Coordinates of C-alpha atoms (C1' of nucleotides) in Angstrom, one line a residue:
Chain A
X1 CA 0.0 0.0 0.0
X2 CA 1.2 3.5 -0.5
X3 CA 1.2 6.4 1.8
X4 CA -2.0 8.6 1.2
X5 CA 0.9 11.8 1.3
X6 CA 3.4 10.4 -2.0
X7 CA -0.6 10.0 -4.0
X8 CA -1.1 13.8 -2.8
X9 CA 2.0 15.6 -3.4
X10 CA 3.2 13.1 -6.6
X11 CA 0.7 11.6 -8.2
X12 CA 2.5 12.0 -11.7
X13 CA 4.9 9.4 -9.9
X14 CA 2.3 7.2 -9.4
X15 CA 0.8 7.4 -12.2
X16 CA 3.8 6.4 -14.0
X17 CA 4.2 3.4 -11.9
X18 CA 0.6 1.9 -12.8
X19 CA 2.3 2.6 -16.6
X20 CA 5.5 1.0 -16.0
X21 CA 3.8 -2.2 -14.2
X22 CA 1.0 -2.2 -16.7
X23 CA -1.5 -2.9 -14.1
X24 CA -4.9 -0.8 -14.3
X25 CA -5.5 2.5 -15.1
X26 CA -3.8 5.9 -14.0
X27 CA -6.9 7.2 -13.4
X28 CA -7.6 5.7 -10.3
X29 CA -5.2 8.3 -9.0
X30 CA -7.5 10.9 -10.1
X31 CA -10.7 8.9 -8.6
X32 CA -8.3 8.2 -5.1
X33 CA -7.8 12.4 -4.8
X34 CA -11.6 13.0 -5.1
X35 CA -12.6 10.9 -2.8
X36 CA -9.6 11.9 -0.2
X37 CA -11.3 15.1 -0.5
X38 CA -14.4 14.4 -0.1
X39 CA -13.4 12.1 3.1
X40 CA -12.1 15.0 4.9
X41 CA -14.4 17.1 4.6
X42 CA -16.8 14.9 5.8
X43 CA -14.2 14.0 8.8
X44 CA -13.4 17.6 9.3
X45 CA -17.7 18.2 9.7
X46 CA -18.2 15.1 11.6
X47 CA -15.7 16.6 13.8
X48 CA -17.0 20.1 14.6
X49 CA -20.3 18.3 14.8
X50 CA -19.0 16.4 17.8
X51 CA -17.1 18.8 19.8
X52 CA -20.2 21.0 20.0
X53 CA -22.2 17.7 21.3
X54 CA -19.3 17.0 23.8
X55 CA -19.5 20.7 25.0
X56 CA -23.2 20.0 25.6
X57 CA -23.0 17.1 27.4
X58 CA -20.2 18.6 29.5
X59 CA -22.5 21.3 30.2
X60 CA -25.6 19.2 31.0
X61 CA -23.3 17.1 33.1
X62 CA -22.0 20.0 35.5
X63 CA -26.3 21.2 35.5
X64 CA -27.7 18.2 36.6
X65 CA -24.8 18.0 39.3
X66 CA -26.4 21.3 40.7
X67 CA -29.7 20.3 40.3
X68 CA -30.6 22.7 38.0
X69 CA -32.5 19.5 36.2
X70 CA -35.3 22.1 34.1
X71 CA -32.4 23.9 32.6
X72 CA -30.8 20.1 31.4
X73 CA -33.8 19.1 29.9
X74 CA -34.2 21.9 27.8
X75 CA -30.1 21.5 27.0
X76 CA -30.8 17.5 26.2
X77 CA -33.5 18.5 23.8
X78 CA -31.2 20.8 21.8
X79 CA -29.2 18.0 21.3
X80 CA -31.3 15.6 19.6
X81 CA -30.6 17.4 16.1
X82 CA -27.0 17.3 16.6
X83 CA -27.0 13.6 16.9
X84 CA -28.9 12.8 13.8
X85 CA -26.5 14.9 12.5
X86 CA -23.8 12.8 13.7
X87 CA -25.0 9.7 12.7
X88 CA -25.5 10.9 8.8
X89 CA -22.1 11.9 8.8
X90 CA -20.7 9.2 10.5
X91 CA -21.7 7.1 7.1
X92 CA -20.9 9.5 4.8
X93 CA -17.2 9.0 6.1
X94 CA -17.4 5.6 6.4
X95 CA -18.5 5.3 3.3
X96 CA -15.5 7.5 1.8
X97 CA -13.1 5.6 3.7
X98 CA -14.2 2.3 2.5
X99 CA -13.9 3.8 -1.2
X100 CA -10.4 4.9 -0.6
X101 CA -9.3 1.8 0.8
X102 CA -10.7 0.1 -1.9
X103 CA -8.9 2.3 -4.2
X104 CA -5.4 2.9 -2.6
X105 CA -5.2 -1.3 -2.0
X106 CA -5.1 -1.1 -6.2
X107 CA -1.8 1.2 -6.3
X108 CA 1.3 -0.5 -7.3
X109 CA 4.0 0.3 -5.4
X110 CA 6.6 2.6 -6.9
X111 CA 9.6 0.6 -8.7
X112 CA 13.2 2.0 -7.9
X113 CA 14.5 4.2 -10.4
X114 CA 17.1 1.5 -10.9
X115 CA 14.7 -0.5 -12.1
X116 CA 14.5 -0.9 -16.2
X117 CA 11.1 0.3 -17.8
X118 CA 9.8 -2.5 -19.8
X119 CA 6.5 -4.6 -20.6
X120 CA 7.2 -8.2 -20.1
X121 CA 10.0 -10.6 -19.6
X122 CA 12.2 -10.1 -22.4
X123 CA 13.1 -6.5 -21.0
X124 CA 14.2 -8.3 -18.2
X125 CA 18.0 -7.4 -17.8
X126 CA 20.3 -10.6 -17.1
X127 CA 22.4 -8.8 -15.0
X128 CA 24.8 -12.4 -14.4
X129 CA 25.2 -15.6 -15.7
X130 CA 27.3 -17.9 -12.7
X131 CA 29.0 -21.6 -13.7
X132 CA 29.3 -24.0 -16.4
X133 CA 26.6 -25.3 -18.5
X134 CA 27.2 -29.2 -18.7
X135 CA 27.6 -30.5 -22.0
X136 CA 27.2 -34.4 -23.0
X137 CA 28.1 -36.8 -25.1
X138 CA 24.5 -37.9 -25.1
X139 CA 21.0 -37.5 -25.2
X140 CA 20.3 -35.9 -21.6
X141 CA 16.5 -36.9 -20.4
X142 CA 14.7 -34.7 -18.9
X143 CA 13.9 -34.6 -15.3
X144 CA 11.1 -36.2 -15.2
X145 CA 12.0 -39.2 -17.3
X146 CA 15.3 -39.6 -14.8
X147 CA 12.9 -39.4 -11.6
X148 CA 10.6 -42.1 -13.1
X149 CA 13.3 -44.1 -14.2
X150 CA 15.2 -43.8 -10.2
X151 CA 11.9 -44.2 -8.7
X152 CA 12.2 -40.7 -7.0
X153 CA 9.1 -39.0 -8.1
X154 CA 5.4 -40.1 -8.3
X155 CA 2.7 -38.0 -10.3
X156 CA 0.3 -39.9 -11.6
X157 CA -0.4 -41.3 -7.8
X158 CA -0.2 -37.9 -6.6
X159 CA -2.9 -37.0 -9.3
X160 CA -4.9 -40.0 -7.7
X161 CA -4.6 -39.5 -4.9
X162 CA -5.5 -35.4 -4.5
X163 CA -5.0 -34.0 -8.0
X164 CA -2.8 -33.3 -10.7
X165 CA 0.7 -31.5 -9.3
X166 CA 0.5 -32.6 -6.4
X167 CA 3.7 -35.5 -6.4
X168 CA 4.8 -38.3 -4.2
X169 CA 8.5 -38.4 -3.5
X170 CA 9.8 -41.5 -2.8
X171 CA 12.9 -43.2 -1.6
X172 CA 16.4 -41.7 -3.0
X173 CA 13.7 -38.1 -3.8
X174 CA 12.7 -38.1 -0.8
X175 CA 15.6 -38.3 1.3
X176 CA 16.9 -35.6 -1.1
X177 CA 14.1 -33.4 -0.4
X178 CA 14.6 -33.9 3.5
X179 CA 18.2 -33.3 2.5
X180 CA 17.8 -29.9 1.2
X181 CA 15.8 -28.7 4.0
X182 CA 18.7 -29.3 6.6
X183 CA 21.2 -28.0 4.0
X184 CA 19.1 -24.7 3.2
X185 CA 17.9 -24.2 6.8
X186 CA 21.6 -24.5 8.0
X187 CA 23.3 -22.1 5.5
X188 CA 20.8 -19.6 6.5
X189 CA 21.1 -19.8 10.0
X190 CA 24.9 -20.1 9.4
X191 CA 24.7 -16.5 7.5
X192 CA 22.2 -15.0 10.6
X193 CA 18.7 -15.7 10.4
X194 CA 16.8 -17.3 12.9
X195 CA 15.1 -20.2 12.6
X196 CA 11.6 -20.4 12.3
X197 CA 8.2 -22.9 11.9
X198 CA 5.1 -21.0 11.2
X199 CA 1.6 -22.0 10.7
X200 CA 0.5 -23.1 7.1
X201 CA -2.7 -21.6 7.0
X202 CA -3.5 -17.7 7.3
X203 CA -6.2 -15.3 7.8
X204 CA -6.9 -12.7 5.1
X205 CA -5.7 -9.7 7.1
X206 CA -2.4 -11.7 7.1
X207 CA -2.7 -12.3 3.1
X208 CA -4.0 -8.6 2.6
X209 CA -1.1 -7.6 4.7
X210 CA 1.9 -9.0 2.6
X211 CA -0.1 -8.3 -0.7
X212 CA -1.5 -11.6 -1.6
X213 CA -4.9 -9.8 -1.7
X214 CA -7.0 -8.3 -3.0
X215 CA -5.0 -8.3 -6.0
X216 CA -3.7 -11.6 -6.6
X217 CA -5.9 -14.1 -4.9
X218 CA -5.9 -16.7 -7.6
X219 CA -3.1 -17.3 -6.7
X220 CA -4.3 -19.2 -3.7
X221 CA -6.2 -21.8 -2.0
X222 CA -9.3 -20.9 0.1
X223 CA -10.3 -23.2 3.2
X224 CA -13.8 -21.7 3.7
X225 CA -14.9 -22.0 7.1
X226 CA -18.7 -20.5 7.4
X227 CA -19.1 -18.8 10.7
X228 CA -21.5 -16.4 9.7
X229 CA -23.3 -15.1 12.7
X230 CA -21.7 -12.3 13.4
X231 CA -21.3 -10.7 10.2
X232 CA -25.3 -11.7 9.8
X233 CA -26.0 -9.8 12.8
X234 CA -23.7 -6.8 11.7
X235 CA -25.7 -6.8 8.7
X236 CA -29.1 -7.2 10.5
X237 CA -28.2 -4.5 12.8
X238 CA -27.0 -1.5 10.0
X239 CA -30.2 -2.6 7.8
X240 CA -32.6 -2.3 10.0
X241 CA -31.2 0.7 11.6
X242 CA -31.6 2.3 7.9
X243 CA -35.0 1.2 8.3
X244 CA -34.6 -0.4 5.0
X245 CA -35.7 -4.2 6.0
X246 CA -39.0 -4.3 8.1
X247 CA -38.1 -5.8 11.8
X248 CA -38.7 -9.4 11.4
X249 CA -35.3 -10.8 12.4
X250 CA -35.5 -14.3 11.0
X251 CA -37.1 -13.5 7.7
X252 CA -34.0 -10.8 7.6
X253 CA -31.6 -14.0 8.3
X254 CA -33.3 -15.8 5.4
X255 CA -32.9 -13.5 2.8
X256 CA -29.7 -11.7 3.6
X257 CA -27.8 -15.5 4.1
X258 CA -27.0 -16.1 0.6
X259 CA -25.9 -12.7 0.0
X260 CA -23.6 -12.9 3.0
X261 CA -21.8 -15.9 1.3
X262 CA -20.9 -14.5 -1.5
X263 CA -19.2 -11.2 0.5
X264 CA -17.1 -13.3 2.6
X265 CA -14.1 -14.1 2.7
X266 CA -12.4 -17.7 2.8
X267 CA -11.2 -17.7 7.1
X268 CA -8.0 -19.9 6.0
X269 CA -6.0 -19.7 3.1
X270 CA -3.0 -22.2 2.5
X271 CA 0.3 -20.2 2.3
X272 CA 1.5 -19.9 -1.0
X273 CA 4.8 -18.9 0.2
X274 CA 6.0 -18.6 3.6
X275 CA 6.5 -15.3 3.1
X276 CA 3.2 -14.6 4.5
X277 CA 2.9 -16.2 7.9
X278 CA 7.0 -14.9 8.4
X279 CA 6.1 -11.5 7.2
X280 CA 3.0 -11.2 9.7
X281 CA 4.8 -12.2 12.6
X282 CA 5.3 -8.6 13.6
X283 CA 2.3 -7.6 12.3
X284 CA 0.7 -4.4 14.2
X285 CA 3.8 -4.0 16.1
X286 CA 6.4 -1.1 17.2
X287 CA 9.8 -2.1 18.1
X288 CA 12.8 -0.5 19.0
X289 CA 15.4 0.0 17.0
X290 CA 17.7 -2.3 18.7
X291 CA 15.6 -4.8 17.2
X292 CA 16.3 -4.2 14.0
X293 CA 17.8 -5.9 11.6
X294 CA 15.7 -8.8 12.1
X295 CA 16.3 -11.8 9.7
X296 CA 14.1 -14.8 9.8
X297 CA 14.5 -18.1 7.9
X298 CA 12.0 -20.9 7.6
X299 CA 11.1 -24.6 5.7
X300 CA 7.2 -24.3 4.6
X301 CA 5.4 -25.9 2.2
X302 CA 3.5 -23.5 0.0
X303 CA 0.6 -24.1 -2.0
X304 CA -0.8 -22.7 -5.3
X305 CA -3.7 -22.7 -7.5
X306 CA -1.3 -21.8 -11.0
X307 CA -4.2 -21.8 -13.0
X308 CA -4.2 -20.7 -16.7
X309 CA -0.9 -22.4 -16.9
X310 CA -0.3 -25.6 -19.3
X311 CA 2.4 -27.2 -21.8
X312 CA 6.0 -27.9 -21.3
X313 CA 5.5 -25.5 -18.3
X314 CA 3.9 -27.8 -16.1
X315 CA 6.0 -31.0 -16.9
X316 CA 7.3 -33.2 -14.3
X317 CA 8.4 -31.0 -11.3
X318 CA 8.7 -27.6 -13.5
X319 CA 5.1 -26.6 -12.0
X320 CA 3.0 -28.1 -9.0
X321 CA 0.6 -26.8 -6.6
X322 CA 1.9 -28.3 -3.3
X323 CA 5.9 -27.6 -3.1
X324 CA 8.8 -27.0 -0.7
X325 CA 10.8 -23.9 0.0
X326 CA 13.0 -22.4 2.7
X327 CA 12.2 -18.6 2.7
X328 CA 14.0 -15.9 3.9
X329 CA 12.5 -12.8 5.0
X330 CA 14.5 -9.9 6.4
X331 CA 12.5 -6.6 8.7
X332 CA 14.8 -3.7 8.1
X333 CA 15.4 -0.1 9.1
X334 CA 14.5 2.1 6.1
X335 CA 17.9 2.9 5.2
X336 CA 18.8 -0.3 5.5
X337 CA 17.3 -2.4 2.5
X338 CA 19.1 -2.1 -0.7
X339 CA 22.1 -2.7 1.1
X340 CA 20.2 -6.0 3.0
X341 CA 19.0 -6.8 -0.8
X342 CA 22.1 -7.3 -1.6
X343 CA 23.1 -9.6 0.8
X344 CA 19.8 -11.4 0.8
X345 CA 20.9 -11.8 -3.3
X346 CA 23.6 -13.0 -1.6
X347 CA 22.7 -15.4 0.5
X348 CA 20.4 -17.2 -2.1
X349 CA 22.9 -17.2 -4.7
X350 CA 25.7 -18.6 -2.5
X351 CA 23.4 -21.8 -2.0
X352 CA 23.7 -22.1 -5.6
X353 CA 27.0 -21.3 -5.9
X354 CA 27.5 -24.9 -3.3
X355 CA 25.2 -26.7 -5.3
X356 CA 27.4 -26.2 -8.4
X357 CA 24.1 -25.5 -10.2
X358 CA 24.7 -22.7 -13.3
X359 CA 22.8 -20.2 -12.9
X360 CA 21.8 -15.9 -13.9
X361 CA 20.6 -13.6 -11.8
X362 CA 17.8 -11.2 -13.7
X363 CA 17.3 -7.8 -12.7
X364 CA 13.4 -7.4 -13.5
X365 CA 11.7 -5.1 -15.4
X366 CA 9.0 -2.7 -14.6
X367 CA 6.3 -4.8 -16.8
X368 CA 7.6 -8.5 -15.4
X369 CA 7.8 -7.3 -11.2
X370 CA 5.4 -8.0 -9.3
X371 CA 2.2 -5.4 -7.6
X372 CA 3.8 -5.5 -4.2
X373 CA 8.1 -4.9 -5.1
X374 CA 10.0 -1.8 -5.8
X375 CA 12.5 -4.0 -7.1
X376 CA 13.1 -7.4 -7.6
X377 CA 15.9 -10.3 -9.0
X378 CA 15.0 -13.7 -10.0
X379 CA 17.3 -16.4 -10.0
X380 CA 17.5 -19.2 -12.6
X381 CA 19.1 -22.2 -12.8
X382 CA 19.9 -23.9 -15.7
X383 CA 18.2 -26.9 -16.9
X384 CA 20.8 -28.8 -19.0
X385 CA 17.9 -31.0 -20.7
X386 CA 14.9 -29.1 -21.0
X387 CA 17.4 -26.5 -22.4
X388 CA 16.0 -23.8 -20.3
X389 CA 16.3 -21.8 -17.3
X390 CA 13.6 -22.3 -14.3
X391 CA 13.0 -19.9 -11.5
X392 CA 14.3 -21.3 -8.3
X393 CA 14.2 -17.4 -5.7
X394 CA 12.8 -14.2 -6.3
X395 CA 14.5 -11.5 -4.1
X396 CA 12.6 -8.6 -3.5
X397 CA 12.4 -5.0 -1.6
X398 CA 9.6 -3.7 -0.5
X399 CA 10.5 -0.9 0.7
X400 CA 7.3 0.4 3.2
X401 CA 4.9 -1.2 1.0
X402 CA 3.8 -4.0 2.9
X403 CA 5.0 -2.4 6.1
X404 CA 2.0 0.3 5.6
X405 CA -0.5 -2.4 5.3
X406 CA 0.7 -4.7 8.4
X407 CA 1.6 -1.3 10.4
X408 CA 5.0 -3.1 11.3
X409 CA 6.8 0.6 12.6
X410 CA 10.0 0.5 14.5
X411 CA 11.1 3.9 17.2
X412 CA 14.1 5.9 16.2
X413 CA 14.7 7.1 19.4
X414 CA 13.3 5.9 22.9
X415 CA 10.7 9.2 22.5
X416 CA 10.8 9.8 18.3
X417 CA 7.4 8.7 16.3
X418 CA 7.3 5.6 15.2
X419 CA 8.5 5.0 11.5
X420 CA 7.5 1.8 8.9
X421 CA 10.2 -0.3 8.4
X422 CA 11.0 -1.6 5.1
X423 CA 10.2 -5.6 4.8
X424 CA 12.0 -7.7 2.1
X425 CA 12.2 -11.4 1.4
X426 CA 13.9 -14.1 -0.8
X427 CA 13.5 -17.9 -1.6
X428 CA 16.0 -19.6 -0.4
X429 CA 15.0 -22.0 -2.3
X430 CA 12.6 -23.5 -3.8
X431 CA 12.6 -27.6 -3.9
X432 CA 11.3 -28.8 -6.9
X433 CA 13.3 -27.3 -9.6
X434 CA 16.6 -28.2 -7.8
X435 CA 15.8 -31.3 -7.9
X436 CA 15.3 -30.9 -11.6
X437 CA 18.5 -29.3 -12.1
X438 CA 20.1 -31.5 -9.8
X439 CA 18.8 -34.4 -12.0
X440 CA 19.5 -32.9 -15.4
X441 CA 22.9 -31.8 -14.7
X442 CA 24.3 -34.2 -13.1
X443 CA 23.2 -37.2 -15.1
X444 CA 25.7 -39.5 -16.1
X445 CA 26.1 -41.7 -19.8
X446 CA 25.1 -45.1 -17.2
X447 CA 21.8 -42.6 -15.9
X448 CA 23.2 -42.4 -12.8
X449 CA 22.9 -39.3 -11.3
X450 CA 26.2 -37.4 -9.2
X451 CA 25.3 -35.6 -6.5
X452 CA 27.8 -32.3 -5.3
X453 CA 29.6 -32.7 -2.1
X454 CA 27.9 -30.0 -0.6
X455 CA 24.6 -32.4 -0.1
X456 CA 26.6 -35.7 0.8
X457 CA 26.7 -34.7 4.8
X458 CA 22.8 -34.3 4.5
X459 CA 21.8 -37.3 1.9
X460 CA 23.8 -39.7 3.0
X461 CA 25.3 -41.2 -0.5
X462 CA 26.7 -39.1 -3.0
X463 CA 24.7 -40.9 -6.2
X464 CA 21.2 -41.8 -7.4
X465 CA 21.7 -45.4 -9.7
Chain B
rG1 C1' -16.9 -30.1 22.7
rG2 C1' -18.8 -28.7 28.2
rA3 C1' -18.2 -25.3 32.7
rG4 C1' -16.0 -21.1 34.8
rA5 C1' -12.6 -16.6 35.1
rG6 C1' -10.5 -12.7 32.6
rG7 C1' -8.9 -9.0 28.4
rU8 C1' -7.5 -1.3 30.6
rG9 C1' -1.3 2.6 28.2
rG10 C1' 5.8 -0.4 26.8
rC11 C1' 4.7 -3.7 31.3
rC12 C1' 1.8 -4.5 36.1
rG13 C1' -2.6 -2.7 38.1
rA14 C1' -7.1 0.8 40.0
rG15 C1' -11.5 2.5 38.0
rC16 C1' -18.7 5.3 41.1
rG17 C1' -22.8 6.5 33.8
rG18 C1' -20.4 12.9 33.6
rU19 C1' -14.8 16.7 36.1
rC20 C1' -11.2 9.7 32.8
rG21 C1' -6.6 9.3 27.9
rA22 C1' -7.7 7.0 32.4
rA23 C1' -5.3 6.6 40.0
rG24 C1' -0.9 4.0 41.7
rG25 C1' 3.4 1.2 40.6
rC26 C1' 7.4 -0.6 37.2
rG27 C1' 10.2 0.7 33.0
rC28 C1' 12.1 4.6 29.9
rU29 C1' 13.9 10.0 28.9
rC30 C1' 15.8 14.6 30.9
rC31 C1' 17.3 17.5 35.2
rC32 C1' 18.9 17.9 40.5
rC33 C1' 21.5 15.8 44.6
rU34 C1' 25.3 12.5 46.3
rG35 C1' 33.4 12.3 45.9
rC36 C1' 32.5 6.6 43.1
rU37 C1' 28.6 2.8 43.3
rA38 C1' 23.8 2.2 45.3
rA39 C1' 20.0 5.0 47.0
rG40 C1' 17.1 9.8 46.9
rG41 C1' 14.3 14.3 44.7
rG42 C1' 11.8 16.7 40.4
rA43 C1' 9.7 16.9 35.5
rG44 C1' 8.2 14.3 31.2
rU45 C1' 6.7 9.9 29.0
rA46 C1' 0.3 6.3 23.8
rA47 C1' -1.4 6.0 18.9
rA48 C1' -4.3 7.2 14.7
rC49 C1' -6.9 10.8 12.1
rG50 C1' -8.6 16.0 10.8
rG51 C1' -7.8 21.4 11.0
rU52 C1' -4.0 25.3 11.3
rG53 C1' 1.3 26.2 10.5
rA54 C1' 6.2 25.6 5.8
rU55 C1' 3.8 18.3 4.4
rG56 C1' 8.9 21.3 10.6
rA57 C1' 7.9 22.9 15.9
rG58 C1' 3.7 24.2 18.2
rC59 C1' -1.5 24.8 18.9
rC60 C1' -6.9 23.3 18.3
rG61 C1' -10.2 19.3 17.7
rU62 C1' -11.9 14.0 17.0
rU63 C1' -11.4 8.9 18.0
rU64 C1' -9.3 4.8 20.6
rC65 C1' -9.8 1.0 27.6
rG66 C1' -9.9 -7.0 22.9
rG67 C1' -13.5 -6.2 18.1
rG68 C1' -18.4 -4.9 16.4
rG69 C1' -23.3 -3.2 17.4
rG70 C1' -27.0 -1.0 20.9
rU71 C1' -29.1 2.0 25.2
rU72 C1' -28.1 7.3 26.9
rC73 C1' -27.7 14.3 26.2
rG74 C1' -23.1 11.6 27.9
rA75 C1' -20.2 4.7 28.1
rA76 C1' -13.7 1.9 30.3
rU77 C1' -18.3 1.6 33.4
rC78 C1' -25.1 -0.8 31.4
rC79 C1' -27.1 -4.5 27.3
rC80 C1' -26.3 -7.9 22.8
rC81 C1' -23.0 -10.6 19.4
rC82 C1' -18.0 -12.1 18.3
rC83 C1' -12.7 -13.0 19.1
rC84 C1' -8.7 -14.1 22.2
rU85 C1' -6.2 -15.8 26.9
rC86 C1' -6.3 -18.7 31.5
rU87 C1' -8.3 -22.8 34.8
rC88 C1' -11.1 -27.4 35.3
rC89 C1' -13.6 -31.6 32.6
rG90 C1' -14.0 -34.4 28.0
rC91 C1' -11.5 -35.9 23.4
rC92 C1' -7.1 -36.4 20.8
rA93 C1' -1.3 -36.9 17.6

RNA sequence: GGAGAGGUGGCCGAGCGGUCGAAGGCGCUCCCCUGCUAAGGGAGUAAACGGUGAUGAGCCGUUUCGGGGGUUCGAAUCCCCCCCUCUCCGCCA
């Protein structure tokens, strides 16, 4: 989310960025100013409204503790007006709040000026390319083909059993799996974070607050969990108050029900990243800032819906809806968080770099970065023989963006204002197309499959055959 | 799942329907005192929003005592719903 100030004082800035990302119109900046005015006048008038009723009441207060009671009553009946007034304007602000919220959750944030303008993936700038594509003397198989043939990877059960991309790891994969937990999680402690296990399902004020909604929320799963009494009697309540249902409660419940269901709101979604649950930790928080740098590193799970994708794209382990990741996620002081990107690059790349995997690190473009990032790298590794490269981290700042939504603010000084931090995170990595870059790579002319020395200590044999 | 108790400022903890943003304590900041240390004395210590300033300082106002509704001229205090924490019972990896 962006600060309601940068829309005021630059909304040419803004309105560049919703170019540059390519994501809805620039005139939802014009719409967002409108309605900011029209929200504070309302405030500013609800306001003036108030302090004369609280003078009132002050005043009626100090009669009737005189005992002048006549002179209250005709005081209480002056008020009347003032709080019909109140309540009208107490939904006329609501009202222009909820429109601005709705409106400033669709603003991108801003990407850094280092950040080349383009539309879509090809303007992406490789800024690196690390290590030695393999070459062979044969016909390399593809990952998937080397997985069935090892016995390391199920699909078709997986699809049985729950749905397509959704695999079974077995034997020799799954001990590598379990294997690249321990290595991942230990690097990472080893270069500072701290350890953590968080829960795999969130609420959507968590999923709102690191940017998964509103905007991208087919991106997720949704465990809907009906509960609905209390937004039933919320509704129940403000309808009737309008004196727009007649009073009969259950014939209210009836007919507002369905309607209800379709406003809310899964209560769970499955994390699609870890990112989430990490990022929320400190949600609604101030903390010192002796607390800061924090850096957090964690194993999850993640799931996602991927839909609309098909082909090559989704064969063997290139795309699934259940896989495993270590995330990293770093809670910065402002200054702080180019100079923690970099080492959060780093950090991911280094794993790489032990893995022996070839790799390039892409600096991404306005048009390919995400809603949420002010700027962003991905990290590819090489797939010797799909003959492509597969995205195994994205590294991202972003800057106060998701800070402002979670209200994560750290102090200065012991007495200063509280200020947003700046929030960024990186995969560190992601399972499934390691393992297909470990398999494609390293294959051998018998099929066997070399593992690097980095991962003996943590598999326990050094080749799949 | 059943029964009970409770949620107040950074923390602990008072609080009668009006003078309560909230006593008292701890912590923190600044000052004084003490030759050092310890102790002592004084002052100050929430956030968000709106207005006005220079989008600074300050000033004025509004809101906030788990969340949301309601009653009332006026709610931390009364009523309803929800959430969370704790204790006991049940169930369970």
């Amino acid at each position: 989310m962006l600060d309601l100030d940068t829309v005021r004082n630059t909304p040419r800035r803004v309105k560049e960025a919703i170019r540059a990302k390519g994501t809805g119109s620039p005139v939802l900046v014009d719409t967002l100013l409108e309605v900011d005015e029209k929200r504070r006048a309302a405030i500013t008038e609800l306001q003036e409204t108030q302090s004369r009723q609280n003078d009132l009441s002050q005043q009626i207060g100090a009669l009737k503790r005189e005992g002048k009671d006549a002179e209250a009553e005709a005081m209480i009946e002056k008020t009347s007006q003032l709080k019909e007034e109140i309540k009208r304007l107490k939904e006329e602000v609501w009202e222009a709040e909820a429109e601005q919220e709705e409106l400033v959750l669709k603003l991108p944030n801003i990407p850094h000026p280092s950040v080349p303008v383009g539309e879509d993936e090809d303007d992406n700038d490789v800024a690196e390319t690390f290590g030695e594509r393999p070459s062979f003397d044969f016909d390399p198989a593809p990952h998937w083909e080397l997985a069935d043939r090892h016995g390391l990877v199920d699909l078709e059960r997986g699809a049985k059993v729950t749905g397509s991309g959704f695999p079974f790891y077995l034997g020799k994969g799954a001990r590598l799996q379990r294997a690249l937990l321990n290595f991942f999680l230990d690097r990472a402690r080893e270069r500072g974070y701290t350890e953590m296990q968080a829960p795999l399902f969130v609420n959507p004020e968590s999923a709102e607050g690191t940017g998964q909604l509103p905007d991208k929320e087919g991106l997720m799963y949704k465990i809907k969990e009906p509960n609905l009494k209390n937004v039933e009697d919320w509704v129940t309540n403000r309808l009737m108050h309008r004196g727009e249902i007649p009073d009969d409660e259950d014939e209210v419940r009836r007919d507002i029900r369905p309607m209800i269901n379709d406003l809310m709101e899964g209560d769970f979604y499955p994390i699609p990243t870890a990112e989430v649950p990490v990022t929320n930790f400190h949600r609604d928080e101030i903390l010192s800032a002796d607390d800061l740098p924090l850096q957090y590193c964690t194993y999850s799970p993640c799931w996602r819906r991927e839909a609309g994708s098909y082909g090559a794209d989704v064969r063997g382990l290139n795309r699934v809806h259940q896989f495993d990741k270590v995330e990293l996620v770093r809670i910065v002081h402002p200054d702080e968080s180019y100079r923690a990107l970099d080492e959060l690059l780093a950090d991911a790349e280094s794993a790489l770099d032990a893995l022996e995997l070839p790799y390039r690190r892409l600096l991404m473009c306005t048009g390919d970065m995400g809603f949420t990032q002010a700027k962003v790298y991905d990290l590819e590794v090489w797939s010797a023989a799909q003959e492509r490269w597969l995205e195994v981290s994205s590294v991202s700042n972003f800057e106060a963006f998701q800070a402002r939504r979670m209200q994560i603010r750290y102090r200065p000084e012991p007495e200063a204002k509280p200020e947003l931090v700046h929030t960024l995170n990186g995969s560190g990595l992601a399972f499934p197309r390691i393992v297909a870059a470990l398999l494609e790579n390293n294959q051998q002319p018998d099929g066997s499959i070399e593992l690097p020395e980095a991962l003996h200590p943590y598999t326990g044999f050094a080749r799949i055959e």
